[in-house]
Coordinates of C-alpha atoms in Angstrom, one line a residue:
Chain L
X1 CA -24.5 -23.4 19.8
X2 CA -22.1 -24.7 22.5
X3 CA -18.7 -23.2 21.7
X4 CA -15.4 -23.7 23.4
X5 CA -13.0 -20.7 23.0
X6 CA -9.3 -21.1 23.9
X7 CA -6.9 -18.1 23.8
X8 CA -8.3 -14.9 25.2
X9 CA -5.6 -12.3 24.3
X10 CA -6.1 -8.9 22.7
X11 CA -7.9 -10.5 19.7
X12 CA -9.5 -13.5 21.4
X13 CA -11.4 -11.5 24.1
X14 CA -13.5 -9.3 21.8
X15 CA -14.0 -12.2 19.3
X16 CA -15.4 -14.4 22.2
X17 CA -17.6 -11.5 23.4
X18 CA -19.1 -11.1 19.9
X19 CA -20.1 -14.8 19.9
X20 CA -21.8 -14.3 23.3
X21 CA -23.7 -11.2 21.9
X22 CA -24.9 -13.4 19.0
X23 CA -26.5 -15.8 21.5
X24 CA -23.9 -18.6 21.6
X25 CA -23.1 -20.5 24.8
X26 CA -19.4 -20.1 25.5
X27 CA -17.0 -22.1 27.7
X28 CA -13.5 -20.5 27.7
X29 CA -9.9 -21.1 28.7
X30 CA -6.7 -19.1 28.8
X31 CA -3.3 -19.3 30.6
X32 CA -4.1 -16.0 32.3
X33 CA -6.9 -16.0 35.0
X34 CA -7.7 -12.2 34.4
X35 CA -8.4 -12.9 30.7
X36 CA -10.9 -15.7 31.7
X37 CA -12.6 -13.4 34.3
X38 CA -13.0 -10.7 31.8
X39 CA -14.9 -12.9 29.3
X40 CA -16.8 -14.7 32.2
X41 CA -18.2 -11.2 33.2
X42 CA -19.5 -10.9 29.6
X43 CA -21.5 -14.2 30.0
X44 CA -19.1 -17.1 29.3
X45 CA -18.5 -20.1 31.6
X46 CA -14.9 -20.7 32.8
X47 CA -13.5 -24.1 31.7
X48 CA -11.0 -25.5 34.2
X49 CA -8.9 -27.1 31.5
X50 CA -8.6 -27.4 27.8
X51 CA -9.9 -31.0 28.0
X52 CA -13.0 -29.8 29.9
X53 CA -13.6 -27.1 27.3
X54 CA -13.3 -29.6 24.4
X55 CA -15.5 -32.2 26.2
X56 CA -18.4 -29.7 26.6
X57 CA -18.4 -28.1 23.1
X58 CA -19.8 -28.8 19.6
X59 CA -17.2 -26.4 18.1
X60 CA -13.8 -25.5 19.7
X61 CA -12.2 -22.2 18.5
X62 CA -8.5 -21.5 19.1
X63 CA -6.9 -18.1 19.0
X64 CA -3.2 -18.5 20.0
X65 CA 0.1 -16.8 19.2
X66 CA 1.9 -19.3 16.9
X67 CA 2.2 -22.8 15.5
X68 CA 3.6 -24.5 18.6
X69 CA 0.8 -23.2 20.9
X70 CA -1.9 -24.5 18.5
X71 CA -0.1 -27.9 18.2
X72 CA 0.1 -28.2 22.0
X73 CA -3.5 -27.1 22.7
X74 CA -5.0 -29.4 20.0
X75 CA -2.7 -32.4 19.8
X76 CA -0.7 -32.3 23.1
X77 CA -1.3 -34.2 26.3
X78 CA -4.6 -33.2 27.9
X79 CA -5.3 -31.3 24.6
X80 CA -8.5 -31.0 22.5
X81 CA -7.9 -34.3 20.7
X82 CA -7.3 -36.2 24.0
X83 CA -11.1 -36.0 24.7
X84 CA -12.6 -35.2 21.4
X85 CA -15.4 -37.4 20.0
X86 CA -16.0 -37.8 16.2
X87 CA -18.1 -34.9 14.8
X88 CA -16.4 -32.2 16.9
X89 CA -15.3 -29.2 14.8
X90 CA -12.1 -27.3 15.5
X91 CA -11.8 -23.8 14.1
X92 CA -8.2 -22.5 14.5
X93 CA -8.3 -18.7 14.0
X94 CA -4.6 -18.2 15.0
X95 CA -2.1 -17.2 12.3
X96 CA 0.3 -20.1 12.0
X97 CA 2.6 -21.8 9.4
X98 CA 0.5 -23.4 6.6
X99 CA 2.4 -26.7 6.9
X100 CA 1.7 -26.9 10.7
X101 CA -2.0 -26.2 10.0
X102 CA -2.0 -29.1 7.5
X103 CA -0.4 -31.4 10.1
X104 CA -2.9 -30.5 12.8
X105 CA -5.8 -31.0 10.3
X106 CA -4.5 -34.5 9.6
X107 CA -4.2 -35.3 13.3
X108 CA -7.8 -34.1 13.8
X109 CA -9.0 -36.2 10.8
X110 CA -7.5 -39.4 12.4
X111 CA -9.9 -38.9 15.4
X112 CA -12.9 -38.0 13.2
X113 CA -12.6 -34.3 14.1
X114 CA -13.0 -31.7 11.3
X115 CA -10.7 -28.7 11.3
X116 CA -11.1 -25.4 9.6
X117 CA -8.4 -22.8 9.6
X118 CA -9.6 -19.2 9.8
X119 CA -6.9 -16.6 10.5
X120 CA -8.0 -13.0 10.7
X121 CA -6.8 -9.5 9.7
X122 CA -7.9 -6.1 10.9
X123 CA -6.5 -5.9 14.4
X124 CA -8.2 -5.1 17.8
X125 CA -10.5 -2.3 16.4
X126 CA -12.1 -4.7 13.8
X127 CA -12.2 -7.6 16.4
X128 CA -14.2 -5.3 18.7
X129 CA -16.6 -4.2 15.8
X130 CA -16.9 -7.8 14.6
X131 CA -15.7 -6.7 11.1
X132 CA -12.5 -8.8 10.7
X133 CA -11.4 -10.2 7.4
X134 CA -11.4 -14.0 7.8
X135 CA -9.4 -16.2 5.4
X136 CA -10.5 -19.8 5.5
X137 CA -8.8 -23.1 4.5
X138 CA -10.2 -26.6 4.7
X139 CA -13.0 -28.6 3.2
X140 CA -15.5 -26.3 1.4
X141 CA -18.5 -28.2 2.9
X142 CA -17.1 -27.5 6.4
X143 CA -16.5 -23.8 5.5
X144 CA -20.2 -23.6 4.4
X145 CA -21.2 -25.1 7.8
X146 CA -19.1 -22.6 9.8
X147 CA -19.6 -19.4 7.8
X148 CA -22.6 -18.0 9.7
X149 CA -20.7 -18.6 13.0
X150 CA -17.6 -16.8 11.6
X151 CA -19.8 -13.9 10.5
X152 CA -20.5 -13.1 14.2
X153 CA -16.8 -12.0 14.2
X154 CA -16.0 -10.9 10.7
X155 CA -17.3 -8.8 7.7
X156 CA -15.4 -10.5 4.8
X157 CA -15.4 -14.3 5.4
X158 CA -13.7 -15.8 2.3
X159 CA -13.0 -19.4 1.4
X160 CA -9.4 -19.6 0.1
X161 CA -9.0 -23.3 -0.6
X162 CA -7.9 -26.5 1.0
X163 CA -6.1 -26.9 4.4
X164 CA -3.2 -24.4 4.5
X165 CA -4.8 -21.9 2.1
X166 CA -6.2 -19.7 4.8
X167 CA -2.8 -19.3 6.5
X168 CA -1.0 -18.9 3.2
X169 CA -3.5 -16.0 2.4
X170 CA -2.8 -14.5 5.8
X171 CA 1.0 -14.6 5.0
X172 CA 0.4 -12.8 1.7
X173 CA -1.6 -10.2 3.7
X174 CA 1.3 -9.8 6.2
X175 CA 3.9 -9.4 3.4
X176 CA 1.9 -6.5 1.8
X177 CA 1.3 -4.9 5.2
X178 CA 5.0 -5.0 6.3
X179 CA 6.4 -3.9 3.0
X180 CA 3.9 -1.0 2.7
X181 CA 4.7 0.2 6.2
X182 CA 8.3 0.3 5.2
X183 CA 7.5 2.0 1.9
X184 CA 5.6 4.8 3.7
X185 CA 8.5 5.2 6.2
X186 CA 11.0 5.4 3.3
X187 CA 8.9 8.0 1.4
X188 CA 8.2 10.2 4.5
X189 CA 11.9 10.2 5.4
X190 CA 12.8 11.1 1.8
X191 CA 10.5 14.1 2.0
X192 CA 11.7 15.1 5.6
X193 CA 15.4 15.0 4.6
X194 CA 14.6 17.1 1.5
X195 CA 12.9 19.7 3.7
X196 CA 9.2 18.9 3.2
X197 CA 6.9 18.3 6.2
X198 CA 5.7 14.7 6.0
X199 CA 2.3 15.8 7.3
X200 CA 1.8 17.8 4.1
X201 CA 3.0 14.8 2.1
X202 CA 0.3 12.7 3.8
X203 CA -2.4 15.2 3.0
X204 CA -1.3 15.6 -0.6
X205 CA -1.0 11.9 -1.5
X206 CA -3.6 10.0 0.6
X207 CA -6.3 10.4 -2.1
X208 CA -4.1 9.2 -5.0
X209 CA -2.5 6.0 -6.1
X210 CA -0.3 5.9 -3.0
X211 CA -3.4 5.8 -0.8
X212 CA -3.9 2.7 1.5
X213 CA -5.2 1.5 4.8
X214 CA -1.6 1.3 6.0
X215 CA -1.0 5.0 5.0
X216 CA -4.1 6.1 7.0
X217 CA -3.7 3.8 10.0
X218 CA 0.1 3.5 10.4
X219 CA 1.4 6.6 8.5
X220 CA -0.5 8.8 11.0
X221 CA 1.0 6.9 13.9
X222 CA 4.5 7.6 12.6
X223 CA 3.8 11.3 12.3
X224 CA 2.5 11.3 15.9
X225 CA 5.5 9.3 17.2
X226 CA 3.0 6.7 18.6
X227 CA 4.4 3.1 18.8
X228 CA 1.6 1.7 21.1
X229 CA 0.5 -1.7 19.7
X230 CA -1.8 -2.6 17.7
X231 CA 0.1 -5.4 16.1
X232 CA 3.5 -6.1 17.6
X233 CA 6.9 -6.2 15.8
X234 CA 7.6 -9.6 17.3
X235 CA 4.4 -11.1 15.9
X236 CA 5.2 -9.7 12.5
X237 CA 8.6 -11.3 12.7
X238 CA 6.8 -14.6 13.4
X239 CA 4.6 -14.1 10.3
X240 CA 7.4 -13.1 8.0
X241 CA 9.5 -16.1 9.2
X242 CA 6.5 -18.4 8.2
X243 CA 6.2 -16.5 4.8
X244 CA 10.0 -16.9 4.1
X245 CA 9.9 -20.6 5.1
X246 CA 6.9 -21.1 2.7
X247 CA 8.7 -19.2 -0.1
X248 CA 11.9 -21.3 0.3
X249 CA 10.0 -24.6 0.0
X250 CA 7.9 -23.4 -3.0
X251 CA 10.3 -21.2 -5.0
X252 CA 8.6 -17.8 -4.5
X253 CA 11.1 -14.9 -4.6
X254 CA 10.9 -12.6 -1.5
X255 CA 13.5 -9.7 -2.0
X256 CA 11.3 -7.1 -0.3
X257 CA 10.1 -9.3 2.5
X258 CA 13.7 -10.3 3.3
X259 CA 14.8 -6.7 3.5
X260 CA 11.9 -5.7 5.8
X261 CA 12.6 -8.7 7.9
X262 CA 16.1 -7.3 8.5
X263 CA 14.5 -4.0 9.7
X264 CA 12.2 -5.9 12.1
X265 CA 15.1 -8.0 13.5
X266 CA 17.2 -4.8 14.0
X267 CA 14.3 -3.2 15.9
X268 CA 13.8 -6.4 18.0
X269 CA 17.5 -6.3 18.9
X270 CA 17.0 -2.7 20.0
X271 CA 14.3 -3.8 22.4
X272 CA 11.3 -2.7 20.3
X273 CA 9.7 -6.1 19.8
X274 CA 6.6 -5.1 21.8
X275 CA 6.1 -1.9 19.8
X276 CA 3.5 -1.5 17.0
X277 CA 4.8 -2.6 13.6
X278 CA 4.5 1.0 12.4
X279 CA 7.7 1.5 14.4
X280 CA 9.5 0.3 11.3
X281 CA 9.7 4.1 10.8
X282 CA 12.2 4.0 13.7
X283 CA 14.6 2.0 11.6
X284 CA 14.6 4.8 9.1
X285 CA 14.9 7.5 11.8
X286 CA 18.0 5.7 13.2
X287 CA 19.7 5.5 9.8
X288 CA 18.9 9.1 8.8
X289 CA 19.6 10.6 12.2
X290 CA 16.3 12.4 11.9
X291 CA 12.7 12.0 13.0
X292 CA 9.4 12.0 11.1
X293 CA 7.4 13.7 13.9
Chain Q
X1 CA -8.2 33.8 -18.2
X2 CA -5.8 33.6 -21.2
X3 CA -3.8 30.4 -20.6
X4 CA -1.0 28.9 -22.6
X5 CA -0.7 25.1 -22.4
X6 CA 2.5 23.4 -23.6
X7 CA 2.7 19.6 -23.6
X8 CA -0.4 17.7 -24.8
X9 CA 0.4 14.1 -24.1
X10 CA -1.8 11.4 -22.4
X11 CA -2.2 13.7 -19.3
X12 CA -1.9 17.2 -20.9
X13 CA -4.8 16.7 -23.3
X14 CA -7.6 16.0 -20.8
X15 CA -6.2 18.6 -18.4
X16 CA -6.2 21.3 -21.2
X17 CA -9.8 20.2 -22.1
X18 CA -11.0 20.6 -18.5
X19 CA -9.6 24.2 -18.5
X20 CA -11.5 24.9 -21.7
X21 CA -14.7 23.5 -20.1
X22 CA -14.2 25.8 -17.2
X23 CA -14.4 28.8 -19.5
X24 CA -10.7 29.6 -20.0
X25 CA -9.2 30.8 -23.3
X26 CA -6.4 28.4 -24.3
X27 CA -3.5 28.7 -26.7
X28 CA -1.6 25.4 -27.0
X29 CA 1.6 23.8 -28.3
X30 CA 3.0 20.4 -28.6
X31 CA 5.7 18.7 -30.7
X32 CA 3.0 16.5 -32.3
X33 CA 0.6 18.1 -34.7
X34 CA -2.2 15.5 -34.0
X35 CA -2.1 16.4 -30.3
X36 CA -2.6 20.1 -31.1
X37 CA -5.4 19.3 -33.5
X38 CA -7.2 17.2 -30.9
X39 CA -7.3 20.1 -28.3
X40 CA -8.1 22.7 -31.0
X41 CA -11.2 20.7 -31.8
X42 CA -12.2 21.1 -28.1
X43 CA -11.9 24.9 -28.5
X44 CA -8.3 25.9 -28.1
X45 CA -6.2 28.1 -30.4
X46 CA -3.1 26.6 -31.9
X47 CA 0.1 28.5 -31.0
X48 CA 2.7 28.3 -33.8
X49 CA 5.6 28.3 -31.3
X50 CA 6.4 28.3 -27.6
X51 CA 7.3 32.0 -27.8
X52 CA 3.9 32.8 -29.4
X53 CA 2.1 30.8 -26.7
X54 CA 4.0 32.7 -23.9
X55 CA 3.6 36.1 -25.5
X56 CA -0.2 35.8 -25.7
X57 CA -0.8 34.3 -22.2
X58 CA -1.3 35.5 -18.6
X59 CA -0.5 32.0 -17.3
X60 CA 1.7 29.4 -19.0
X61 CA 1.2 25.7 -18.0
X62 CA 3.7 23.1 -18.9
X63 CA 3.1 19.3 -18.8
X64 CA 6.2 17.6 -20.1
X65 CA 8.0 14.2 -19.6
X66 CA 11.1 15.2 -17.5
X67 CA 13.5 17.8 -16.2
X68 CA 15.4 18.6 -19.5
X69 CA 12.2 19.1 -21.5
X70 CA 10.9 21.7 -18.9
X71 CA 14.3 23.4 -18.8
X72 CA 14.4 23.7 -22.6
X73 CA 10.8 24.9 -23.0
X74 CA 11.0 27.5 -20.2
X75 CA 14.7 28.6 -20.3
X76 CA 15.9 27.5 -23.7
X77 CA 16.3 29.5 -26.9
X78 CA 12.9 30.7 -28.2
X79 CA 11.4 29.4 -24.9
X80 CA 8.9 31.0 -22.5
X81 CA 11.4 33.3 -20.8
X82 CA 12.8 34.6 -24.1
X83 CA 9.5 36.6 -24.6
X84 CA 8.1 36.7 -21.0
X85 CA 7.1 40.1 -19.5
X86 CA 7.2 40.6 -15.7
X87 CA 4.0 39.4 -14.0
X88 CA 3.7 36.3 -16.2
X89 CA 2.9 33.1 -14.2
X90 CA 4.4 29.7 -15.1
X91 CA 2.8 26.6 -13.6
X92 CA 4.9 23.5 -14.3
X93 CA 2.7 20.4 -13.8
X94 CA 5.4 18.0 -15.0
X95 CA 7.0 15.6 -12.5
X96 CA 10.7 16.6 -12.5
X97 CA 13.7 16.6 -10.2
X98 CA 13.2 19.0 -7.3
X99 CA 16.6 20.6 -7.8
X100 CA 15.9 21.3 -11.5
X101 CA 12.5 22.8 -10.5
X102 CA 14.3 25.2 -8.1
X103 CA 16.8 26.2 -10.8
X104 CA 14.0 27.0 -13.2
X105 CA 12.1 29.0 -10.6
X106 CA 15.3 31.1 -10.0
X107 CA 15.7 31.7 -13.8
X108 CA 12.0 32.8 -13.9
X109 CA 12.5 35.1 -10.9
X110 CA 15.4 36.9 -12.7
X111 CA 12.9 38.0 -15.4
X112 CA 10.1 38.9 -12.9
X113 CA 8.2 35.7 -13.8
X114 CA 6.6 33.8 -10.9
X115 CA 6.7 30.0 -11.0
X116 CA 4.6 27.4 -9.2
X117 CA 5.4 23.7 -9.5
X118 CA 2.3 21.5 -9.4
X119 CA 3.0 17.8 -10.3
X120 CA 0.0 15.5 -10.3
X121 CA -1.0 12.0 -9.4
X122 CA -3.9 9.8 -10.4
X123 CA -3.2 9.0 -14.1
X124 CA -5.3 9.4 -17.2
X125 CA -8.7 8.5 -15.6
X126 CA -8.4 11.2 -12.9
X127 CA -7.0 13.6 -15.5
X128 CA -10.2 13.1 -17.6
X129 CA -12.5 13.4 -14.5
X130 CA -10.6 16.5 -13.3
X131 CA -10.0 14.8 -10.0
X132 CA -6.1 14.7 -9.9
X133 CA -4.1 15.0 -6.7
X134 CA -2.0 18.2 -7.2
X135 CA 1.1 18.8 -5.1
X136 CA 2.3 22.4 -5.1
X137 CA 5.6 24.0 -4.4
X138 CA 6.5 27.7 -4.5
X139 CA 5.5 31.0 -2.8
X140 CA 2.3 30.4 -0.8
X141 CA 0.8 33.7 -2.0
X142 CA 1.2 32.4 -5.6
X143 CA -0.4 29.1 -4.7
X144 CA -3.4 31.0 -3.3
X145 CA -3.6 33.0 -6.5
X146 CA -3.5 29.8 -8.7
X147 CA -5.6 27.3 -6.6
X148 CA -9.0 28.0 -8.2
X149 CA -7.4 27.5 -11.7
X150 CA -5.8 24.2 -10.5
X151 CA -9.1 23.0 -9.1
X152 CA -10.4 22.9 -12.7
X153 CA -8.1 19.9 -13.1
X154 CA -7.8 18.4 -9.6
X155 CA -9.8 17.3 -6.5
X156 CA -7.0 17.5 -3.8
X157 CA -4.9 20.6 -4.5
X158 CA -2.4 20.8 -1.6
X159 CA 0.3 23.4 -0.8
X160 CA 3.5 21.4 0.2
X161 CA 6.0 24.2 0.8
X162 CA 8.7 26.2 -1.0
X163 CA 10.0 25.6 -4.5
X164 CA 11.0 21.9 -4.9
X165 CA 8.4 20.7 -2.2
X166 CA 5.8 19.8 -4.8
X167 CA 8.2 17.6 -6.8
X168 CA 9.6 16.1 -3.6
X169 CA 6.1 15.1 -2.5
X170 CA 5.5 13.6 -5.9
X171 CA 8.7 11.5 -5.5
X172 CA 7.5 10.3 -2.1
X173 CA 4.2 9.3 -3.8
X174 CA 6.1 7.4 -6.5
X175 CA 8.2 5.5 -4.0
X176 CA 5.1 4.2 -2.2
X177 CA 3.4 3.3 -5.4
X178 CA 6.4 1.4 -6.9
X179 CA 7.2 -0.5 -3.7
X180 CA 3.5 -1.4 -3.0
X181 CA 3.1 -2.7 -6.6
X182 CA 6.1 -4.9 -6.0
X183 CA 4.8 -6.0 -2.5
X184 CA 1.5 -7.1 -4.1
X185 CA 3.4 -9.0 -6.8
X186 CA 5.5 -10.7 -4.1
X187 CA 2.5 -11.6 -2.0
X188 CA 0.4 -12.9 -4.9
X189 CA 3.4 -15.1 -6.1
X190 CA 3.9 -16.5 -2.6
X191 CA 0.3 -17.6 -2.6
X192 CA 0.4 -19.0 -6.1
X193 CA 3.5 -21.0 -5.5
X194 CA 1.9 -22.4 -2.3
X195 CA -1.1 -23.5 -4.3
X196 CA -3.6 -20.8 -3.5
X197 CA -5.4 -18.9 -6.2
X198 CA -4.3 -15.2 -6.1
X199 CA -7.9 -14.2 -7.1
X200 CA -9.1 -15.6 -3.7
X201 CA -6.2 -13.9 -1.9
X202 CA -7.3 -10.6 -3.5
X203 CA -11.0 -11.1 -2.4
X204 CA -9.9 -12.1 1.2
X205 CA -7.5 -9.3 1.9
X206 CA -8.8 -6.2 0.0
X207 CA -10.9 -5.1 3.0
X208 CA -8.2 -5.4 5.6
X209 CA -4.9 -3.7 6.5
X210 CA -3.4 -4.8 3.2
X211 CA -6.0 -2.9 1.2
X212 CA -4.9 -0.1 -1.0
X213 CA -5.6 1.8 -4.3
X214 CA -2.6 -0.1 -5.8
X215 CA -4.1 -3.4 -4.8
X216 CA -7.4 -2.6 -6.4
X217 CA -6.1 -0.8 -9.5
X218 CA -2.9 -2.7 -10.2
X219 CA -3.4 -6.0 -8.5
X220 CA -6.4 -6.7 -10.6
X221 CA -4.3 -5.9 -13.8
X222 CA -1.8 -8.5 -12.7
X223 CA -4.5 -11.1 -12.3
X224 CA -5.8 -10.3 -15.7
X225 CA -2.4 -10.4 -17.4
X226 CA -3.0 -6.8 -18.6
X227 CA 0.1 -4.6 -19.1
X228 CA -1.5 -1.8 -21.1
X229 CA -0.4 1.6 -19.7
X230 CA -1.6 3.6 -17.6
X231 CA 1.7 4.7 -16.2
X232 CA 4.8 3.4 -18.0
X233 CA 7.7 1.6 -16.5
X234 CA 10.2 4.0 -18.2
X235 CA 8.5 7.0 -16.6
X236 CA 8.6 5.3 -13.2
X237 CA 12.3 4.6 -13.7
X238 CA 12.7 8.4 -14.3
X239 CA 10.9 9.2 -11.1
X240 CA 12.8 6.7 -8.9
X241 CA 16.1 8.0 -10.4
X242 CA 15.1 11.5 -9.2
X243 CA 14.1 10.0 -5.8
X244 CA 17.4 8.2 -5.4
X245 CA 19.4 11.3 -6.5
X246 CA 17.5 13.4 -3.9
X247 CA 18.1 10.7 -1.2
X248 CA 21.8 10.6 -2.0
X249 CA 22.1 14.4 -1.6
X250 CA 20.1 14.5 1.6
X251 CA 20.9 11.3 3.5
X252 CA 17.6 9.5 3.2
X253 CA 17.9 5.7 3.2
X254 CA 16.2 4.0 0.2
X255 CA 16.7 0.2 0.5
X256 CA 13.3 -0.7 -0.9
X257 CA 13.3 1.9 -3.7
X258 CA 16.7 0.7 -4.8
X259 CA 15.5 -2.9 -4.9
X260 CA 12.4 -2.1 -6.9
X261 CA 14.6 0.1 -9.3
X262 CA 16.6 -3.1 -10.1
X263 CA 13.3 -4.8 -11.0
X264 CA 12.2 -1.9 -13.3
X265 CA 15.6 -1.8 -15.0
X266 CA 15.5 -5.5 -15.6
X267 CA 12.1 -5.2 -17.2
X268 CA 13.3 -2.2 -19.3
X269 CA 16.2 -4.3 -20.6
X270 CA 13.6 -7.0 -21.5
X271 CA 11.8 -4.5 -23.7
X272 CA 8.9 -3.7 -21.3
X273 CA 9.7 0.0 -20.7
X274 CA 6.4 1.0 -22.4
X275 CA 4.3 -1.5 -20.3
X276 CA 2.2 -0.3 -17.3
X277 CA 4.2 -0.3 -14.0
X278 CA 2.0 -3.1 -12.7
X279 CA 4.2 -5.3 -15.0
X280 CA 6.6 -5.4 -12.1
X281 CA 4.7 -8.7 -11.5
X282 CA 6.4 -10.0 -14.7
X283 CA 9.8 -9.7 -12.8
X284 CA 8.4 -12.1 -10.2
X285 CA 6.8 -14.4 -12.8
X286 CA 10.2 -14.7 -14.6
X287 CA 12.1 -15.5 -11.3
X288 CA 9.5 -18.0 -10.2
X289 CA 8.9 -19.6 -13.6
X290 CA 5.1 -19.3 -12.9
X291 CA 2.3 -16.8 -13.7
X292 CA -0.2 -14.9 -11.6
X293 CA -3.1 -15.2 -14.1

């Protein structure tokens, strides 16, 4: 299939390469030339503009940082919809606000373009392996049409509901991840201050009810004083902002998310926005005047 | 080995039975006659008093609700130490305050009795299977002497450090479990209020970074409106009280634990203290005026 791929960051590059490996013909674009060159080496064609990518593709996939970027690339001047013909499919795999995703889907529908939202979870390692969790929102018939394409990039590809439901599911995911990272930090620091080595705590609890992917993947980073991203604090702030906005408009209570948001904002102010989100542990280290490593 | 077992509740009964299965000779006591009868049927001898149990045993195991019960049974009038001879080993498998555990260990030492603390995690199913996580505190030589006995009841038997370290580790475990249950509730309710079925959220996120034993074991209980314990809210309040006390005396910050404690106290006041701790979801249901099932 002829696929346009726009957005070749840490996640987009390996996802595009997995589509090439699966035999698809890719035309790609990114704001950084080196990102385009990297994927061209893997077999893609460079598109000189977003409009060129859209004009030459049956499906356009976008993988961008946040709501405004997707709106600009799809609906903006010289964007996908400026050249799109009816029947084109847009799959937005970015993590954006559910309401913005719904707006973009409506703008697409006016031009006869179908849009599926398909945000992902699992980070760079699972993007490389092609084993991402992919949470889809839009028409179920469109989901069924796209699922085999998405399975080139993901292991769990789940239909969550109408437009907005994929991004809402991603926000729920991000709430659990952020709060659980903070919970592990809080528990490790409790042990450390009480004189118990957090490495022993990790060994003793990982097989019980406290066990989680966060404990294994992020808890071990805390114990090694490793803040290399992975998934950046500034991106998690973006997601929790979207989660809290959604909660305010729907009446969902967010006491824990709001508290962890304060931790992330404090770390951002300290210049740690580009650190991995496991650096939430640094908030606890600062307050306790102690370290976990 | 001749083992005394005191405390035959939901956890104590299957643990005692696993020791019998492994070929040990048990003499048991509990404040409820029916609990004693149940374990006697499995091959134990009934001890008429705590003193009789202690007098006839090489090792005395205690599995009781909280700090005061263990203090009373070990140090009180007619308790274990009232008849103990030097060389007796006490293994307290209850989850109690680390400071109380240290006090009891000192009282034992004065009589030449060695004490190991060995609180457990995993609940009734893992107690029955004999696959509990067991977190040990005390002298390392004593741990090495007791580890094969403990392996009759547990899969992961880990030495955490000196007296108090086992119970501190258990508190760290309970912090993560409580906060993660609340995080799952918060995320599910966000999705529900935004119009997405939490069952689809569960399917979409369980394989990603949000995945955890709590999500699988407790998230599914929330979705089924099942509050049958499992582990009771009132016992989790006891553990978080001990965690917050420990934090206050050592300078560990506990913002999330304190918030979840408020949720548990609110549910206790609503008469839900005997419900499973996954009923934290009921706090969110009350605030949102909506349900997760």
